[in-house]
Short mmCIF file of C-alpha atoms in Angstrom, two decimals:
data_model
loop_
_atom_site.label_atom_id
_atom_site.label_comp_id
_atom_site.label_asym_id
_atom_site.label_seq_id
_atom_site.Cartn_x
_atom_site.Cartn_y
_atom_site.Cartn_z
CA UNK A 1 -117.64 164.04 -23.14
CA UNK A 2 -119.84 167.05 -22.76
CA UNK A 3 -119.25 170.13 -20.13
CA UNK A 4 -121.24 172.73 -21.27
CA UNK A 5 -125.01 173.50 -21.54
CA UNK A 6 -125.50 170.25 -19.62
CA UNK A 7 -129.32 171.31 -19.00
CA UNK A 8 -130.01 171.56 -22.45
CA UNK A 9 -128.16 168.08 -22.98
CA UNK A 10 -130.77 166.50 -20.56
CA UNK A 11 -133.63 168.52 -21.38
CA UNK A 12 -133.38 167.98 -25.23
CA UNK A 13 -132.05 164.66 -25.25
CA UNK A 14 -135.47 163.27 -25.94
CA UNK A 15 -135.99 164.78 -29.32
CA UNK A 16 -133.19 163.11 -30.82
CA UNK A 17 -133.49 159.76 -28.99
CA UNK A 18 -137.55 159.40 -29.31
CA UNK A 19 -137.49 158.09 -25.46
CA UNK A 20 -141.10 157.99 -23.80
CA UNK A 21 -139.62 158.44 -20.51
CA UNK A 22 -136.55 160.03 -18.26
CA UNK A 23 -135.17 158.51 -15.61
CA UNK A 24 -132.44 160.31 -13.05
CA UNK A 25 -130.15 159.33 -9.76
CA UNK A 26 -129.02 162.25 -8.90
CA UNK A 27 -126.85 162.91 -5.21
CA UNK A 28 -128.61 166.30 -4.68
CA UNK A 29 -131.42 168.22 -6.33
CA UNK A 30 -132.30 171.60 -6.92
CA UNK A 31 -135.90 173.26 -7.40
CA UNK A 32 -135.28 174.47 -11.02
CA UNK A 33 -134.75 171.94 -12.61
CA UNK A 34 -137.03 169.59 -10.99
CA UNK A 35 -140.02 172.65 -11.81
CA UNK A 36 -138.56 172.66 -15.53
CA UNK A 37 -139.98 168.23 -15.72
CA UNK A 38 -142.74 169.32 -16.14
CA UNK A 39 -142.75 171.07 -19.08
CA UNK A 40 -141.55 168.05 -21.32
CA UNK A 41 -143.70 165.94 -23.55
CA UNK A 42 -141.75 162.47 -21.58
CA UNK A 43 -142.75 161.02 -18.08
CA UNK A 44 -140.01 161.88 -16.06
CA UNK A 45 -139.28 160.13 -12.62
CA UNK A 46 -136.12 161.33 -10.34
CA UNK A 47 -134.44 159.62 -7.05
CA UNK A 48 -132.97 162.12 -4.67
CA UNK A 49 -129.79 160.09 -3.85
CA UNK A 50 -128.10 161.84 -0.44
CA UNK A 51 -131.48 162.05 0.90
CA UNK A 52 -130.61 159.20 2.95
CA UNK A 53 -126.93 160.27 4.26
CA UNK A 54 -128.57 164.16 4.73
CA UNK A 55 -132.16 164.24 4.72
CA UNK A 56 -133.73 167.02 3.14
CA UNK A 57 -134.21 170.62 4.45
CA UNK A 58 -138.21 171.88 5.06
CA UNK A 59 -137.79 175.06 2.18
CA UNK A 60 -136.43 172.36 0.02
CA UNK A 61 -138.88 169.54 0.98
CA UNK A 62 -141.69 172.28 1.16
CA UNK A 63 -140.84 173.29 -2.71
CA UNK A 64 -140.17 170.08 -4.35
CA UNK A 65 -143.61 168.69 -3.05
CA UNK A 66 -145.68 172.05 -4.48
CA UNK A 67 -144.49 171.45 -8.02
CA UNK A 68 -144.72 167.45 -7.77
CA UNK A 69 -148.19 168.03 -6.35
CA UNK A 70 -148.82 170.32 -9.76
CA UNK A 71 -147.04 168.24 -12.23
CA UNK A 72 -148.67 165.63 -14.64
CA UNK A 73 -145.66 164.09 -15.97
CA UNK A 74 -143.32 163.89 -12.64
CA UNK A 75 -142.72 161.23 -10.30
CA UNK A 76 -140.30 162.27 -7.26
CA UNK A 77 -138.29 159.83 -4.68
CA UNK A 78 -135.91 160.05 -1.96
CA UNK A 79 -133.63 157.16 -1.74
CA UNK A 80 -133.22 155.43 1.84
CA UNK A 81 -129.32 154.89 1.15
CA UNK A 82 -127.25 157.45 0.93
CA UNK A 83 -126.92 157.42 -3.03
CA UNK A 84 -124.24 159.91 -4.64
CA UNK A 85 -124.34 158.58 -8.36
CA UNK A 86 -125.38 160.90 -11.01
CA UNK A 87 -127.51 158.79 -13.84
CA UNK A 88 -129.59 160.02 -16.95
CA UNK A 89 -131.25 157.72 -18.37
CA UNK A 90 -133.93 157.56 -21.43
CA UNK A 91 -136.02 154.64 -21.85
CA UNK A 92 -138.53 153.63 -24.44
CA UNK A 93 -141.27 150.48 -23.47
CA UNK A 94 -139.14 150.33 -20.22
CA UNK A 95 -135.73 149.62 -22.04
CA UNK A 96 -132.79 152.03 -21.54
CA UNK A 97 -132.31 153.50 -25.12
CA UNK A 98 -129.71 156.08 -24.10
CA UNK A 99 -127.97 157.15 -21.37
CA UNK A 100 -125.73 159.60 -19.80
CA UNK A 101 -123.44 159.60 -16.43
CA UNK A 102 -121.02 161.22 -14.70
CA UNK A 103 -120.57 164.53 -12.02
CA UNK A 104 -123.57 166.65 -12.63
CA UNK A 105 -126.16 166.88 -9.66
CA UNK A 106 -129.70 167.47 -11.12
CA UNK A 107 -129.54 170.92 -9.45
CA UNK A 108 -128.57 174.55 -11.31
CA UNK A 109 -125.51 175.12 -10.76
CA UNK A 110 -124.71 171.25 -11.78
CA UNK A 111 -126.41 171.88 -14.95
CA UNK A 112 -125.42 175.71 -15.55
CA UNK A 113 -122.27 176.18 -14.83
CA UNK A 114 -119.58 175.52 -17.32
CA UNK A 115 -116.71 172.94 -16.86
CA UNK A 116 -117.62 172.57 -13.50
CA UNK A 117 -119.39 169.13 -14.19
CA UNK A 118 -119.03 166.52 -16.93
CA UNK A 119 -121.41 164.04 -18.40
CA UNK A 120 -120.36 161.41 -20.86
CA UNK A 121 -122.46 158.99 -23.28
CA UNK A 122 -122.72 155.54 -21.50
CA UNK A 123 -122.30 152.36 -23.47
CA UNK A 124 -124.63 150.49 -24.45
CA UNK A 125 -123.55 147.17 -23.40
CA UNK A 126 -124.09 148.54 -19.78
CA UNK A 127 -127.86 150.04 -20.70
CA UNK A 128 -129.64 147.14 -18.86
CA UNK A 129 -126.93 147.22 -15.75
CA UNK A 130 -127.85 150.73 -15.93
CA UNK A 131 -131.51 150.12 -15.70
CA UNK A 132 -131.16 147.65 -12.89
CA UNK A 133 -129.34 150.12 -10.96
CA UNK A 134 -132.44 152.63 -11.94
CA UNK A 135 -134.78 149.88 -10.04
CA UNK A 136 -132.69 148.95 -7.26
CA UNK A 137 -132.60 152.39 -6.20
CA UNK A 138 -136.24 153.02 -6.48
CA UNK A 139 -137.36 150.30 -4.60
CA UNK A 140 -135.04 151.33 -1.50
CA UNK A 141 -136.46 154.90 -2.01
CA UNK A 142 -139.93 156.54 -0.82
CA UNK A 143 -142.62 159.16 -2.46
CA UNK A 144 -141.38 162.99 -1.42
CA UNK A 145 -145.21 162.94 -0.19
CA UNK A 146 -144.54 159.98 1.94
CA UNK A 147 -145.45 160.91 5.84
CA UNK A 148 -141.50 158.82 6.50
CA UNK A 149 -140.30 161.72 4.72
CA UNK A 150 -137.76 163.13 7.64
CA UNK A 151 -136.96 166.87 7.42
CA UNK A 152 -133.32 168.30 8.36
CA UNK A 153 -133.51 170.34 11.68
CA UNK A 154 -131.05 173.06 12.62
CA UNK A 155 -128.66 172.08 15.39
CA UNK A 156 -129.11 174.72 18.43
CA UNK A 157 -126.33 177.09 18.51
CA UNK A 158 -125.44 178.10 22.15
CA UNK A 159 -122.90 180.75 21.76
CA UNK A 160 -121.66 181.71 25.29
CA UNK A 161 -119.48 184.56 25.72
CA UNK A 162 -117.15 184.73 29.18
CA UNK A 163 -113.64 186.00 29.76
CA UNK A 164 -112.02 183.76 27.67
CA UNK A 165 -113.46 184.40 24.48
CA UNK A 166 -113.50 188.70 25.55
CA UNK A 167 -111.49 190.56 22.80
CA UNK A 168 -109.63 193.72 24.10
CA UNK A 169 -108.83 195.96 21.29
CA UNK A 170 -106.42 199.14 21.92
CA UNK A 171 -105.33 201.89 19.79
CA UNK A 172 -102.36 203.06 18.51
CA UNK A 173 -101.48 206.46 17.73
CA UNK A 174 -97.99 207.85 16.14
CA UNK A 175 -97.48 211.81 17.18
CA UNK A 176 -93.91 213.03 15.67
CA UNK A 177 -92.54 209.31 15.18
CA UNK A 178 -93.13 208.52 18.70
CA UNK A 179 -96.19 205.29 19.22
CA UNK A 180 -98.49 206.42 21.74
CA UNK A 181 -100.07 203.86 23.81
CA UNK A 182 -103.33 204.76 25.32
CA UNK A 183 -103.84 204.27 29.11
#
């Protein structure tokens, strides 16, 4: 079971596995690490799993595309059904060599922040359920580029302020023991 220095668990998993490729279901994502794909030697391809419960804000959205759109080695989805799991997988010639599951979001502070996640080694006997699941997902999912892509919007907050919600504050003051009360 490991709970600390997830990221570099996932990032440098690669090097001791010899996997061509990284696959991750993640329920919500964070710019870092999704920027920091790019930089390994392995195709990596990641599903966005609460997309479809929550959508995605436009920052978010707006960021996510700009490094896809700049990465050679990246391949970004959003799945249709609201998807919470949390699924590293490596594969080599398609076939789930290793794999890891558990808490962490794909996102900094699931990564970064000590204890506050766990990840544990998957068996192998469920490798191949594992990479079903992978392809399931993906085919309910579409491209982060995709014009379906629906952006979060921010509800309208009317605030009205009448009588009722009028706070009257009054001050106190104490002269030789006695409470004054302001008229």
């Amino acid at each position: 079971m490991f709970t600390k220095d997830l990221k570099d668990l996932v990032f440098k998993r690669h090097d001791r596995n010899g996997a061509e490729e990284l696959l991750i279901i993640t329920g919500y994502i964070g710019p870092s690490p999704f920027r920091e794909l790019s930089k390994l030697p392995i195709k990596c391809r990641v599903i966005y799993g609460m997309y479809g419960s929550d959508s995605i804000g436009e920052r978010l959205h707006k960021t996510l595309n700009e490094f896809q759109s700049s990465s050679q080695n990246t391949e970004l989805h959003y799945s249709k059904a609201g998807i919470h799991a949390k699924c590293y997988l490596w594969t080599k010639e398609g076939v789930v060599i290793d794999a890891l599951v558990g808490s962490a979001n794909f996102s900094h502070n699931g990564l970064a922040t000590p204890n506050r996640e766990v990840l544990v080694e998957a068996d192998p006997e469920v490798f191949s359920q594992l990479n079903e699941y992978f392809k399931d997902i993906l085919s309910n999912s579409i491209t982060c580029d995709s014009h379906l892509v629906v952006i979060k919007t921010k509800q309208n907050q009317n605030i009205s302020v009448s009588a009722s919600t009028e706070c009257k504050l009054s001050f106190l003051s104490k002269i030789d023991g006695v409470i004054m009360v302001p008229k």
